[in-house]
Amino acid sequence: MSKTPLRPPLSEEVVAKLQSAVAKGRWKVGDRIPAEPELMAEMGVSRGTLREAIKALASTGIFEVRRGDGTYVRATSEISGTAQRVYRDHSDQDVLQVRFALDTQSARLAAKAADAKVVEQLRALLGQRSEAWGNRDYPAWAKADWKFHLEVARASGVPLMHEIYESFGDVFHGTKMVQRLADGFDGCLHEGHESLVDAIEAGDPEAAARTVIKNLDYCMSWMP
Amino acid sequence: MSKTPLRPPLSEEVVAKLQSAVAKGRWKVGDRIPAEPELMAEMGVSRGTLREAIKALASTGIFEVRRGDGTYVRATSEISGTAQRVYRDHSDQDVLQVRFALDTQSARLAAKAADAKVVEQLRALLGQRSEAWGNRDYPAWAKADWKFHLEVARASGVPLMHEIYESFGDVFHGTKMVQRLADGFDGCLHEGHESLVDAIEAGDPEAAARTVIKNLDYCMSWMP
DNA sequence: TCACGTTTAAACATTAGACGTTTGATGTTT
DNA sequence: AAACATCAAACGTCTAATGTTTAAACGTGA
């Protein structure tokens, strides 16, 4: 008797199919996916198996199942779904404190891994940031600011640092920040950001960290 | 007709029960939970519902289901489950860099929130740490060291900081660290930890941060 | 026409039972 | 002792039926 080549659980295969369908854009965020009977036929599995797969993706935040209505796509990846759920249970200030922890270490590491090309890119982003502020285009300013900090995290040379840092994006993107900053805020120290890049270029980790801390302390003083 | 008070899905209730059971320590990491029929009876639900709940927790990394064998606890919370999956794809050094980011900020915040009672507890943990090192009981030393750092994170007064920090626990708990440290390592600066507590007690954030950085740089020099 | 209650079809929720597959342990043979 | 055969326990999957909830369609009266 020849042994069957060891079958992995069908439900996992279904999870993979659904997840890739979402990732490939077959259904976009907000869409309702086909009803269970239809998916059963398409995937060729029973209802229980399909439901287990859907439940799994729902628990990671990718799907939201609404009884009597249907199943909707709520996120495109697991990390953003989990991060949102974790952050949601904490205050904005607390989330910022963690983000700041990563900011400081990123700056320190980026200074150690100083790279002319990266420095140039950072200066370019700072240019956009400054320009947007000049035009009073606050959404553009927020976007440029975020891209700058994200780039510093990448420059740390630690992919995990960048990945976690990125998970904050969905939380801060266009939220209260922009609104609060609009009235009376002075752009969170343009010079502060310049001197951060200077420190990175000079390869001085401690100066870079000091600069970040100075900026952040100032920023925090504007938060409620 | 009076409306029934809107019942949430049973499976979610089961998810909550299982999750809290894990959180409360009824089953520890590595344990095998009771078989499906037994849990069905205990929770009072059908097999399908129970399996959906288990599948949900498995997809977050809290459970691992092994066909033909049983279901095992692999993490104590969702964040640690996700974290493990995320960390697995990165080097130990990279994970450490992130942990260090949190260490530094925790120390800074702890110094600002200086509290006599917490300081006393930290000193007590340092005592255990030092004693274990003297007895060459490396597992106990590692445990005490971990508890100390975890307590600093808690002392930051930012629950999210402690939560994320804790997610590193399952990764480092009794792993290569201990083995590597055993040969030729000198305990990662006992005085360094003392002076950290001193800085926290004095309420000097910058001194606390400096101390941590000094300790960590030294520690990193022992890593491959 | 508009507002509001009712009906209805669609979709998810749950249960029950049966059978298949895989795994780890046990016992047997060599 | 090592290799093999057997067995019970546990998870994997399927089928079928019924209950609950939702959103939309419908209809009626103001």
Short mmCIF file of C-alpha atoms (C1' of nucleotides) in Angstrom, two decimals:
data_model
loop_
_atom_site.label_atom_id
_atom_site.label_comp_id
_atom_site.label_asym_id
_atom_site.label_seq_id
_atom_site.Cartn_x
_atom_site.Cartn_y
_atom_site.Cartn_z
CA MET A 1 0.00 0.00 0.00
CA SER A 2 1.47 3.33 -1.02
CA LYS A 3 1.02 5.95 1.63
CA THR A 4 -0.94 9.05 0.79
CA PRO A 5 1.55 11.99 0.77
CA LEU A 6 0.42 13.38 4.12
CA ARG A 7 -2.34 15.89 3.70
CA PRO A 8 -2.15 19.24 5.47
CA PRO A 9 -5.42 20.40 7.03
CA LEU A 10 -7.87 21.55 4.40
CA SER A 11 -8.96 24.48 6.54
CA GLU A 12 -5.47 25.92 6.43
CA GLU A 13 -5.54 25.73 2.68
CA VAL A 14 -8.82 27.61 2.68
CA VAL A 15 -7.34 30.23 5.00
CA ALA A 16 -4.47 30.69 2.57
CA LYS A 17 -6.83 30.98 -0.39
CA LEU A 18 -9.00 33.56 1.31
CA GLN A 19 -6.06 35.54 2.57
CA SER A 20 -4.42 35.63 -0.82
CA ALA A 21 -7.70 36.61 -2.41
CA VAL A 22 -7.85 39.60 -0.09
CA ALA A 23 -4.20 40.41 -0.64
CA LYS A 24 -4.63 40.18 -4.40
CA GLY A 25 -7.49 42.63 -4.25
CA ARG A 26 -10.26 40.34 -5.36
CA TRP A 27 -12.26 41.88 -2.52
CA LYS A 28 -11.33 45.29 -1.21
CA VAL A 29 -11.62 46.64 2.31
CA GLY A 30 -15.30 47.22 3.01
CA ASP A 31 -16.52 44.68 0.48
CA ARG A 32 -18.80 41.83 1.41
CA ILE A 33 -17.45 38.47 0.38
CA PRO A 34 -19.74 35.82 -1.16
CA ALA A 35 -22.06 33.89 1.13
CA GLU A 36 -21.02 30.62 2.69
CA PRO A 37 -22.79 28.28 0.25
CA GLU A 38 -21.12 29.99 -2.69
CA LEU A 39 -17.67 29.82 -1.14
CA MET A 40 -18.28 26.19 -0.19
CA ALA A 41 -18.82 25.36 -3.83
CA GLU A 42 -15.86 27.41 -4.99
CA MET A 43 -13.40 25.99 -2.47
CA GLY A 44 -14.88 22.54 -2.55
CA VAL A 45 -15.15 22.17 1.22
CA SER A 46 -17.94 21.69 3.71
CA ARG A 47 -19.56 24.45 5.65
CA GLY A 48 -17.78 23.70 8.91
CA THR A 49 -14.36 23.75 7.34
CA LEU A 50 -15.08 27.00 5.55
CA ARG A 51 -16.43 28.58 8.70
CA GLU A 52 -13.33 27.59 10.65
CA ALA A 53 -11.19 29.33 8.06
CA ILE A 54 -13.34 32.44 8.08
CA LYS A 55 -13.33 32.49 11.87
CA ALA A 56 -9.56 32.31 11.89
CA LEU A 57 -9.24 35.30 9.58
CA ALA A 58 -11.91 37.15 11.53
CA SER A 59 -9.95 36.73 14.74
CA THR A 60 -6.93 38.38 13.15
CA GLY A 61 -9.02 41.34 12.08
CA ILE A 62 -9.02 40.67 8.36
CA PHE A 63 -12.71 39.75 8.27
CA GLU A 64 -15.71 40.90 10.23
CA VAL A 65 -18.60 38.48 10.32
CA ARG A 66 -22.03 40.04 10.76
CA ARG A 67 -24.74 37.58 11.62
CA GLY A 68 -27.68 37.67 9.31
CA ASP A 69 -25.88 40.02 6.96
CA GLY A 70 -22.61 38.72 5.61
CA THR A 71 -18.84 38.72 5.98
CA TYR A 72 -16.87 41.88 5.24
CA VAL A 73 -13.22 42.63 4.57
CA ARG A 74 -11.81 44.87 7.29
CA ALA A 75 -8.05 44.77 6.77
CA THR A 76 -5.59 43.51 4.21
CA SER A 77 -2.94 42.06 6.49
CA GLU A 78 -2.65 40.47 9.89
CA ILE A 79 -0.16 42.88 11.41
CA SER A 80 -2.29 45.94 10.85
CA GLY A 81 -5.35 44.19 12.21
CA THR A 82 -3.65 43.00 15.38
CA ALA A 83 -1.83 46.24 15.96
CA GLN A 84 -5.02 48.25 15.68
CA ARG A 85 -6.77 46.01 18.15
CA VAL A 86 -3.92 46.22 20.64
CA TYR A 87 -3.43 49.96 20.32
CA ARG A 88 -7.14 50.66 20.54
CA ASP A 89 -7.14 49.64 24.19
CA HIS A 90 -4.56 52.29 25.08
CA SER A 91 -4.47 56.04 25.13
CA ASP A 92 -2.88 58.03 22.32
CA GLN A 93 -0.21 59.18 24.73
CA ASP A 94 0.76 55.64 25.65
CA VAL A 95 1.01 54.62 22.03
CA LEU A 96 3.15 57.67 21.40
CA GLN A 97 5.48 56.72 24.25
CA VAL A 98 6.15 53.40 22.59
CA ARG A 99 6.56 55.00 19.23
CA PHE A 100 9.05 57.39 20.78
CA ALA A 101 11.01 54.51 22.20
CA LEU A 102 11.45 53.19 18.68
CA ASP A 103 12.20 56.66 17.35
CA THR A 104 15.09 57.16 19.71
CA GLN A 105 16.69 53.80 19.09
CA SER A 106 16.15 54.13 15.34
CA ALA A 107 17.98 57.45 15.35
CA ARG A 108 20.85 55.97 17.31
CA LEU A 109 21.18 53.00 14.97
CA ALA A 110 20.73 55.11 11.86
CA ALA A 111 23.62 57.29 12.96
CA LYS A 112 25.80 54.22 13.35
CA ALA A 113 24.84 52.96 9.91
CA ALA A 114 25.34 56.38 8.32
CA ASP A 115 24.92 56.20 4.55
CA ALA A 116 25.23 59.14 2.16
CA LYS A 117 22.40 57.97 -0.04
CA VAL A 118 19.98 57.60 2.85
CA VAL A 119 20.96 60.99 4.21
CA GLU A 120 20.16 62.53 0.87
CA GLN A 121 16.76 60.89 0.82
CA LEU A 122 16.03 62.09 4.34
CA ARG A 123 16.88 65.65 3.35
CA ALA A 124 14.55 65.36 0.37
CA LEU A 125 11.71 64.25 2.62
CA LEU A 126 12.46 67.09 5.00
CA GLY A 127 12.19 69.43 2.05
CA GLN A 128 8.71 68.17 1.25
CA ARG A 129 7.78 68.40 4.91
CA SER A 130 8.95 71.98 5.16
CA GLU A 131 7.30 72.97 1.90
CA ALA A 132 3.96 71.49 2.88
CA TRP A 133 4.11 73.40 6.14
CA GLY A 134 4.82 76.60 4.26
CA ASN A 135 1.76 75.98 2.09
CA ARG A 136 -0.34 75.27 5.17
CA ASP A 137 -1.14 71.93 3.57
CA TYR A 138 -1.38 70.04 6.87
CA PRO A 139 -2.38 66.63 5.49
CA ALA A 140 0.61 66.73 3.15
CA TRP A 141 2.77 67.87 6.04
CA ALA A 142 1.60 64.98 8.21
CA LYS A 143 2.25 62.52 5.40
CA ALA A 144 5.73 63.84 4.74
CA ASP A 145 6.51 63.86 8.45
CA TRP A 146 5.39 60.27 8.75
CA LYS A 147 7.44 59.20 5.73
CA PHE A 148 10.47 60.89 7.22
CA HIS A 149 10.24 59.09 10.52
CA LEU A 150 9.48 55.83 8.77
CA GLU A 151 12.60 56.31 6.69
CA VAL A 152 14.68 56.89 9.80
CA ALA A 153 13.34 53.62 11.16
CA ARG A 154 14.34 51.90 7.95
CA ALA A 155 17.74 53.52 8.08
CA SER A 156 18.30 51.80 11.40
CA GLY A 157 19.17 48.73 9.39
CA VAL A 158 16.88 46.65 11.59
CA PRO A 159 13.95 45.44 9.45
CA LEU A 160 11.93 44.53 12.54
CA MET A 161 12.22 48.09 13.78
CA HIS A 162 10.78 49.38 10.53
CA GLU A 163 8.05 46.78 10.49
CA ILE A 164 6.80 47.59 13.97
CA TYR A 165 7.13 51.27 13.37
CA GLU A 166 5.03 50.90 10.26
CA SER A 167 2.27 49.27 12.28
CA PHE A 168 1.67 52.62 13.95
CA GLY A 169 0.81 54.10 10.59
CA ASP A 170 -2.79 53.01 10.48
CA VAL A 171 -3.35 54.49 13.91
CA PHE A 172 -1.91 57.94 13.35
CA HIS A 173 -2.68 58.35 9.70
CA GLY A 174 -4.81 61.40 9.44
CA THR A 175 -6.24 61.12 12.93
CA LYS A 176 -6.62 63.66 15.65
CA MET A 177 -2.97 64.62 15.33
CA VAL A 178 -3.49 66.75 12.28
CA GLN A 179 -6.45 68.53 13.79
CA ARG A 180 -4.73 69.29 17.05
CA LEU A 181 -1.59 70.43 15.35
CA ALA A 182 -3.43 72.85 13.12
CA ASP A 183 -4.23 75.36 15.81
CA GLY A 184 -1.24 77.12 17.21
CA PHE A 185 1.32 74.43 16.58
CA ASP A 186 4.53 75.52 14.94
CA GLY A 187 5.47 72.49 12.89
CA CYS A 188 7.25 70.48 15.52
CA LEU A 189 10.64 72.05 15.09
CA HIS A 190 11.85 71.99 11.58
CA GLU A 191 15.35 72.77 12.77
CA GLY A 192 15.12 69.81 15.15
CA HIS A 193 14.61 67.46 12.27
CA GLU A 194 17.44 69.06 10.34
CA SER A 195 19.85 68.57 13.16
CA LEU A 196 18.76 64.94 13.45
CA VAL A 197 19.82 64.35 9.88
CA ASP A 198 23.04 66.25 10.59
CA ALA A 199 23.78 63.94 13.50
CA ILE A 200 23.03 60.89 11.39
CA GLU A 201 25.31 62.17 8.66
CA ALA A 202 28.04 62.84 11.18
CA GLY A 203 27.63 59.32 12.55
CA ASP A 204 27.05 60.54 16.08
CA PRO A 205 24.51 58.19 17.75
CA GLU A 206 24.29 60.10 21.01
CA ALA A 207 23.74 63.44 19.35
CA ALA A 208 21.04 61.86 17.17
CA ALA A 209 19.30 60.39 20.19
CA ARG A 210 19.55 63.66 22.08
CA THR A 211 17.99 65.53 19.20
CA VAL A 212 15.10 63.10 18.95
CA ILE A 213 14.43 63.31 22.66
CA LYS A 214 14.47 67.08 22.54
CA ASN A 215 12.00 67.09 19.65
CA LEU A 216 9.72 64.59 21.26
CA ASP A 217 9.67 66.28 24.63
CA TYR A 218 8.63 69.43 22.86
CA CYS A 219 5.99 67.57 20.87
CA MET A 220 4.62 65.91 23.98
CA SER A 221 4.16 69.28 25.60
CA TRP A 222 1.54 69.99 22.95
CA MET A 223 -0.44 66.89 23.68
CA PRO A 224 -3.37 66.99 26.11
CA MET B 1 -43.41 40.33 21.71
CA SER B 2 -40.51 41.26 23.97
CA LYS B 3 -37.18 41.23 22.23
CA THR B 4 -34.55 38.83 23.42
CA PRO B 5 -31.62 40.95 24.70
CA LEU B 6 -29.50 40.35 21.60
CA ARG B 7 -27.22 37.42 22.09
CA PRO B 8 -23.60 37.67 21.03
CA PRO B 9 -22.23 34.70 19.11
CA LEU B 10 -21.63 31.74 21.40
CA SER B 11 -18.28 31.03 19.81
CA GLU B 12 -17.02 34.41 20.93
CA GLU B 13 -18.03 33.62 24.44
CA VAL B 14 -16.08 30.40 24.21
CA VAL B 15 -13.09 32.28 22.84
CA ALA B 16 -13.24 34.59 25.84
CA LYS B 17 -13.49 31.69 28.27
CA LEU B 18 -10.55 29.86 26.76
CA GLN B 19 -8.46 33.00 26.54
CA SER B 20 -9.11 33.92 30.14
CA ALA B 21 -8.36 30.38 31.21
CA VAL B 22 -4.96 30.68 29.56
CA ALA B 23 -4.39 34.15 30.98
CA LYS B 24 -5.33 32.97 34.45
CA GLY B 25 -2.79 30.19 34.22
CA ARG B 26 -5.16 27.25 34.26
CA TRP B 27 -3.02 25.86 31.47
CA LYS B 28 0.56 27.00 31.08
CA VAL B 29 2.59 27.43 27.92
CA GLY B 30 3.43 23.97 26.62
CA ASP B 31 0.49 22.27 28.29
CA ARG B 32 -2.04 20.25 26.35
CA ILE B 33 -5.59 21.38 26.94
CA PRO B 34 -8.41 18.86 27.43
CA ALA B 35 -9.76 17.05 24.37
CA GLU B 36 -12.70 18.41 22.43
CA PRO B 37 -15.40 16.19 23.93
CA GLU B 38 -14.37 17.22 27.42
CA LEU B 39 -14.38 20.92 26.62
CA MET B 40 -17.71 20.54 24.83
CA ALA B 41 -19.23 19.27 28.05
CA GLU B 42 -17.55 21.93 30.17
CA MET B 43 -18.54 24.86 27.96
CA GLY B 44 -21.88 23.43 27.04
CA VAL B 45 -21.52 23.93 23.31
CA SER B 46 -21.37 21.71 20.27
CA ARG B 47 -18.20 20.54 18.68
CA GLY B 48 -18.43 22.89 15.72
CA THR B 49 -18.75 25.95 17.93
CA LEU B 50 -15.90 24.84 20.14
CA ARG B 51 -13.68 24.13 17.17
CA GLU B 52 -14.37 27.56 15.72
CA ALA B 53 -13.24 29.13 18.98
CA ILE B 54 -10.12 27.00 19.15
CA LYS B 55 -9.33 27.76 15.54
CA ALA B 56 -9.62 31.47 16.23
CA LEU B 57 -7.16 31.28 19.11
CA ALA B 58 -4.89 29.06 17.08
CA SER B 59 -4.72 31.63 14.32
CA THR B 60 -3.53 34.23 16.81
CA GLY B 61 -0.80 31.92 18.01
CA ILE B 62 -2.19 31.19 21.44
CA PHE B 63 -2.97 27.57 20.60
CA GLU B 64 -1.34 25.03 18.35
CA VAL B 65 -3.61 22.23 17.18
CA ARG B 66 -1.90 18.94 16.35
CA ARG B 67 -4.02 16.43 14.52
CA GLY B 68 -4.22 13.08 16.15
CA ASP B 69 -2.48 14.41 19.24
CA GLY B 70 -4.14 17.37 20.93
CA THR B 71 -4.19 21.13 21.33
CA TYR B 72 -1.32 22.87 23.08
CA VAL B 73 -0.85 26.31 24.62
CA ARG B 74 1.84 28.22 22.77
CA ALA B 75 1.41 31.77 24.09
CA THR B 76 -0.38 33.55 26.89
CA SER B 77 -1.87 36.45 24.97
CA GLU B 78 -2.67 37.50 21.47
CA ILE B 79 0.09 40.02 21.34
CA SER B 80 2.70 37.50 22.37
CA GLY B 81 1.34 35.02 19.85
CA THR B 82 1.53 37.49 17.01
CA ALA B 83 4.83 38.76 18.30
CA GLN B 84 6.32 35.31 18.19
CA ARG B 85 5.30 34.86 14.60
CA VAL B 86 6.70 38.26 13.72
CA TYR B 87 9.92 37.82 15.69
CA ARG B 88 10.56 34.41 14.20
CA ASP B 89 11.36 36.00 10.88
CA HIS B 90 14.09 38.17 12.35
CA SER B 91 17.49 37.62 13.90
CA ASP B 92 17.99 37.57 17.66
CA GLN B 93 20.04 40.73 17.37
CA ASP B 94 17.26 42.59 15.63
CA VAL B 95 14.74 41.54 18.24
CA LEU B 96 17.16 42.69 20.92
CA GLN B 97 17.51 46.08 19.28
CA VAL B 98 13.78 46.60 19.57
CA ARG B 99 13.74 45.36 23.11
CA PHE B 100 16.52 47.79 23.92
CA ALA B 101 14.49 50.61 22.47
CA LEU B 102 11.76 49.83 24.96
CA ASP B 103 14.28 49.37 27.77
CA THR B 104 15.69 52.83 27.34
CA GLN B 105 12.37 54.60 27.17
CA SER B 106 11.03 52.56 30.08
CA ALA B 107 13.97 53.63 32.22
CA ARG B 108 13.43 57.24 31.29
CA LEU B 109 9.73 57.13 32.10
CA ALA B 110 10.28 55.13 35.28
CA ALA B 111 12.65 57.80 36.52
CA LYS B 112 10.02 60.45 35.91
CA ALA B 113 7.38 58.43 37.74
CA ALA B 114 9.74 57.65 40.62
CA ASP B 115 7.94 55.80 43.40
CA ALA B 116 9.50 54.64 46.67
CA LYS B 117 7.56 51.38 46.72
CA VAL B 118 8.56 50.43 43.21
CA VAL B 119 12.18 51.27 43.91
CA GLU B 120 12.11 48.96 46.89
CA GLN B 121 10.70 46.16 44.77
CA LEU B 122 13.34 46.71 42.12
CA ARG B 123 16.08 46.46 44.72
CA ALA B 124 14.57 43.25 46.00
CA LEU B 125 14.63 41.75 42.51
CA LEU B 126 18.21 42.88 42.06
CA GLY B 127 19.01 41.08 45.28
CA GLN B 128 17.59 37.83 43.91
CA ARG B 129 19.43 38.39 40.67
CA SER B 130 22.72 38.92 42.42
CA GLU B 131 22.21 35.99 44.75
CA ALA B 132 21.38 33.60 41.92
CA TRP B 133 24.53 34.69 40.12
CA GLY B 134 26.56 34.02 43.23
CA ASN B 135 25.11 30.53 43.44
CA ARG B 136 25.86 29.97 39.75
CA ASP B 137 22.15 29.19 39.33
CA TYR B 138 21.94 30.59 35.82
CA PRO B 139 18.29 29.75 35.12
CA ALA B 140 17.30 31.53 38.33
CA TRP B 141 19.54 34.41 37.38
CA ALA B 142 17.94 34.71 33.96
CA LYS B 143 14.50 34.63 35.51
CA ALA B 144 15.31 37.28 38.08
CA ASP B 145 16.96 39.42 35.44
CA TRP B 146 13.89 39.18 33.26
CA LYS B 147 11.56 40.02 36.10
CA PHE B 148 13.66 43.05 36.92
CA HIS B 149 13.52 44.45 33.42
CA LEU B 150 9.84 43.65 33.18
CA GLU B 151 9.27 45.56 36.39
CA VAL B 152 11.10 48.56 35.03
CA ALA B 153 8.81 48.46 32.02
CA ARG B 154 5.82 48.36 34.32
CA ALA B 155 7.25 51.22 36.37
CA SER B 156 7.15 53.33 33.22
CA GLY B 157 3.47 53.81 33.97
CA VAL B 158 2.63 53.00 30.36
CA PRO B 159 0.67 49.73 30.29
CA LEU B 160 1.25 49.28 26.57
CA MET B 161 4.99 49.48 27.15
CA HIS B 162 4.78 46.66 29.68
CA GLU B 163 2.49 44.64 27.45
CA ILE B 164 4.77 44.78 24.45
CA TYR B 165 7.83 44.21 26.58
CA GLU B 166 6.19 41.14 28.03
CA SER B 167 5.68 39.77 24.54
CA PHE B 168 9.44 39.29 24.33
CA GLY B 169 9.29 36.95 27.28
CA ASP B 170 8.13 33.89 25.46
CA VAL B 171 10.90 34.40 22.93
CA PHE B 172 13.80 34.75 25.31
CA HIS B 173 12.57 32.56 28.10
CA GLY B 174 15.21 29.95 28.59
CA THR B 175 16.53 30.14 25.05
CA LYS B 176 20.04 30.47 23.77
CA MET B 177 20.69 33.45 26.00
CA VAL B 178 21.31 31.43 29.11
CA GLN B 179 23.58 29.02 27.32
CA ARG B 180 25.67 31.73 25.73
CA LEU B 181 25.91 33.70 28.90
CA ALA B 182 27.15 30.77 30.92
CA ASP B 183 30.61 30.62 29.41
CA GLY B 184 32.77 33.57 30.31
CA PHE B 185 30.04 36.08 30.87
CA ASP B 186 30.24 38.18 33.97
CA GLY B 187 26.62 38.74 34.81
CA CYS B 188 25.94 41.78 32.67
CA LEU B 189 27.10 44.37 35.13
CA HIS B 190 25.50 44.08 38.47
CA GLU B 191 26.64 47.60 39.33
CA GLY B 192 25.05 48.85 36.14
CA HIS B 193 21.68 47.63 37.29
CA GLU B 194 22.21 49.14 40.71
CA SER B 195 22.97 52.52 39.27
CA LEU B 196 19.86 52.28 37.12
CA VAL B 197 17.75 51.93 40.22
CA ASP B 198 19.68 54.78 41.79
CA ALA B 199 18.87 57.00 38.84
CA ILE B 200 15.21 56.01 38.99
CA GLU B 201 15.12 56.76 42.69
CA ALA B 202 16.77 60.12 42.10
CA GLY B 203 14.22 60.87 39.41
CA ASP B 204 16.88 61.56 36.80
CA PRO B 205 15.57 60.34 33.42
CA GLU B 206 18.70 61.10 31.45
CA ALA B 207 20.98 59.35 33.91
CA ALA B 208 18.67 56.35 33.85
CA ALA B 209 18.71 56.23 30.06
CA ARG B 210 22.48 56.64 29.96
CA THR B 211 22.92 53.76 32.36
CA VAL B 212 20.70 51.47 30.34
CA ILE B 213 22.51 52.32 27.14
CA LYS B 214 25.84 51.64 28.78
CA ASN B 215 24.64 48.28 30.04
CA LEU B 216 23.15 47.30 26.74
CA ASP B 217 26.15 48.28 24.69
CA TYR B 218 28.21 46.07 26.93
CA CYS B 219 25.71 43.26 26.65
CA MET B 220 25.62 43.54 22.88
CA SER B 221 29.36 43.12 22.75
CA TRP B 222 28.85 39.60 24.04
CA MET B 223 26.44 38.66 21.32
CA PRO B 224 27.62 36.97 18.13
"C1'" DT C 1 -45.50 61.62 -1.46
"C1'" DC C 2 -43.71 60.29 2.84
"C1'" DA C 3 -43.32 57.83 7.07
"C1'" DC C 4 -43.67 53.75 9.51
"C1'" DG C 5 -44.78 49.10 10.65
"C1'" DT C 6 -44.84 44.36 8.55
"C1'" DT C 7 -43.31 40.68 5.88
"C1'" DT C 8 -39.89 37.95 3.75
"C1'" DA C 9 -35.79 36.07 1.84
"C1'" DA C 10 -31.00 35.72 2.63
"C1'" DA C 11 -27.21 34.91 5.63
"C1'" DC C 12 -24.96 33.51 9.63
"C1'" DA C 13 -25.30 30.40 14.27
"C1'" DT C 14 -25.71 26.12 16.27
"C1'" DT C 15 -26.56 21.40 16.87
"C1'" DA C 16 -26.27 16.33 16.04
"C1'" DG C 17 -24.21 12.29 14.26
"C1'" DA C 18 -21.09 9.70 11.46
"C1'" DC C 19 -16.81 8.38 9.45
"C1'" DG C 20 -11.91 9.35 8.00
"C1'" DT C 21 -6.85 10.28 9.26
"C1'" DT C 22 -3.04 10.91 12.05
"C1'" DT C 23 -0.45 10.38 16.10
"C1'" DG C 24 1.67 8.40 20.18
"C1'" DA C 25 1.83 4.56 23.03
"C1'" DT C 26 1.84 -0.31 23.74
"C1'" DG C 27 3.09 -4.78 22.87
"C1'" DT C 28 5.30 -8.26 20.01
"C1'" DT C 29 8.77 -10.26 17.31
"C1'" DT C 30 13.40 -10.77 15.83
"C1'" DA D 1 17.79 -3.65 22.20
"C1'" DA D 2 15.73 -2.55 17.69
"C1'" DA D 3 12.23 -2.99 14.30
"C1'" DC D 4 7.61 -3.82 13.36
"C1'" DA D 5 2.45 -4.39 14.09
"C1'" DT D 6 -1.55 -3.04 16.56
"C1'" DC D 7 -4.76 -0.09 18.95
"C1'" DA D 8 -7.02 3.64 21.19
"C1'" DA D 9 -7.35 8.53 21.49
"C1'" DA D 10 -7.70 12.88 19.22
"C1'" DC D 11 -8.28 15.94 15.60
"C1'" DG D 12 -10.32 16.60 10.51
"C1'" DT D 13 -14.18 16.60 7.55
"C1'" DC D 14 -18.74 15.87 5.81
"C1'" DT D 15 -23.93 15.89 5.72
"C1'" DA D 16 -28.34 17.64 7.11
"C1'" DA D 17 -31.46 20.09 9.70
"C1'" DT D 18 -33.19 23.93 12.44
"C1'" DG D 19 -32.79 28.43 14.95
"C1'" DT D 20 -31.64 33.72 14.87
"C1'" DT D 21 -30.70 37.97 12.95
"C1'" DT D 22 -30.37 41.22 9.47
"C1'" DA D 23 -31.45 44.18 5.66
"C1'" DA D 24 -34.33 45.08 2.16
"C1'" DA D 25 -38.81 44.84 -0.05
"C1'" DC D 26 -43.54 45.72 0.59
"C1'" DG D 27 -47.71 47.89 1.79
"C1'" DT D 28 -50.68 50.87 4.22
"C1'" DG D 29 -52.31 55.06 6.23
"C1'" DA D 30 -51.61 60.01 6.91
#
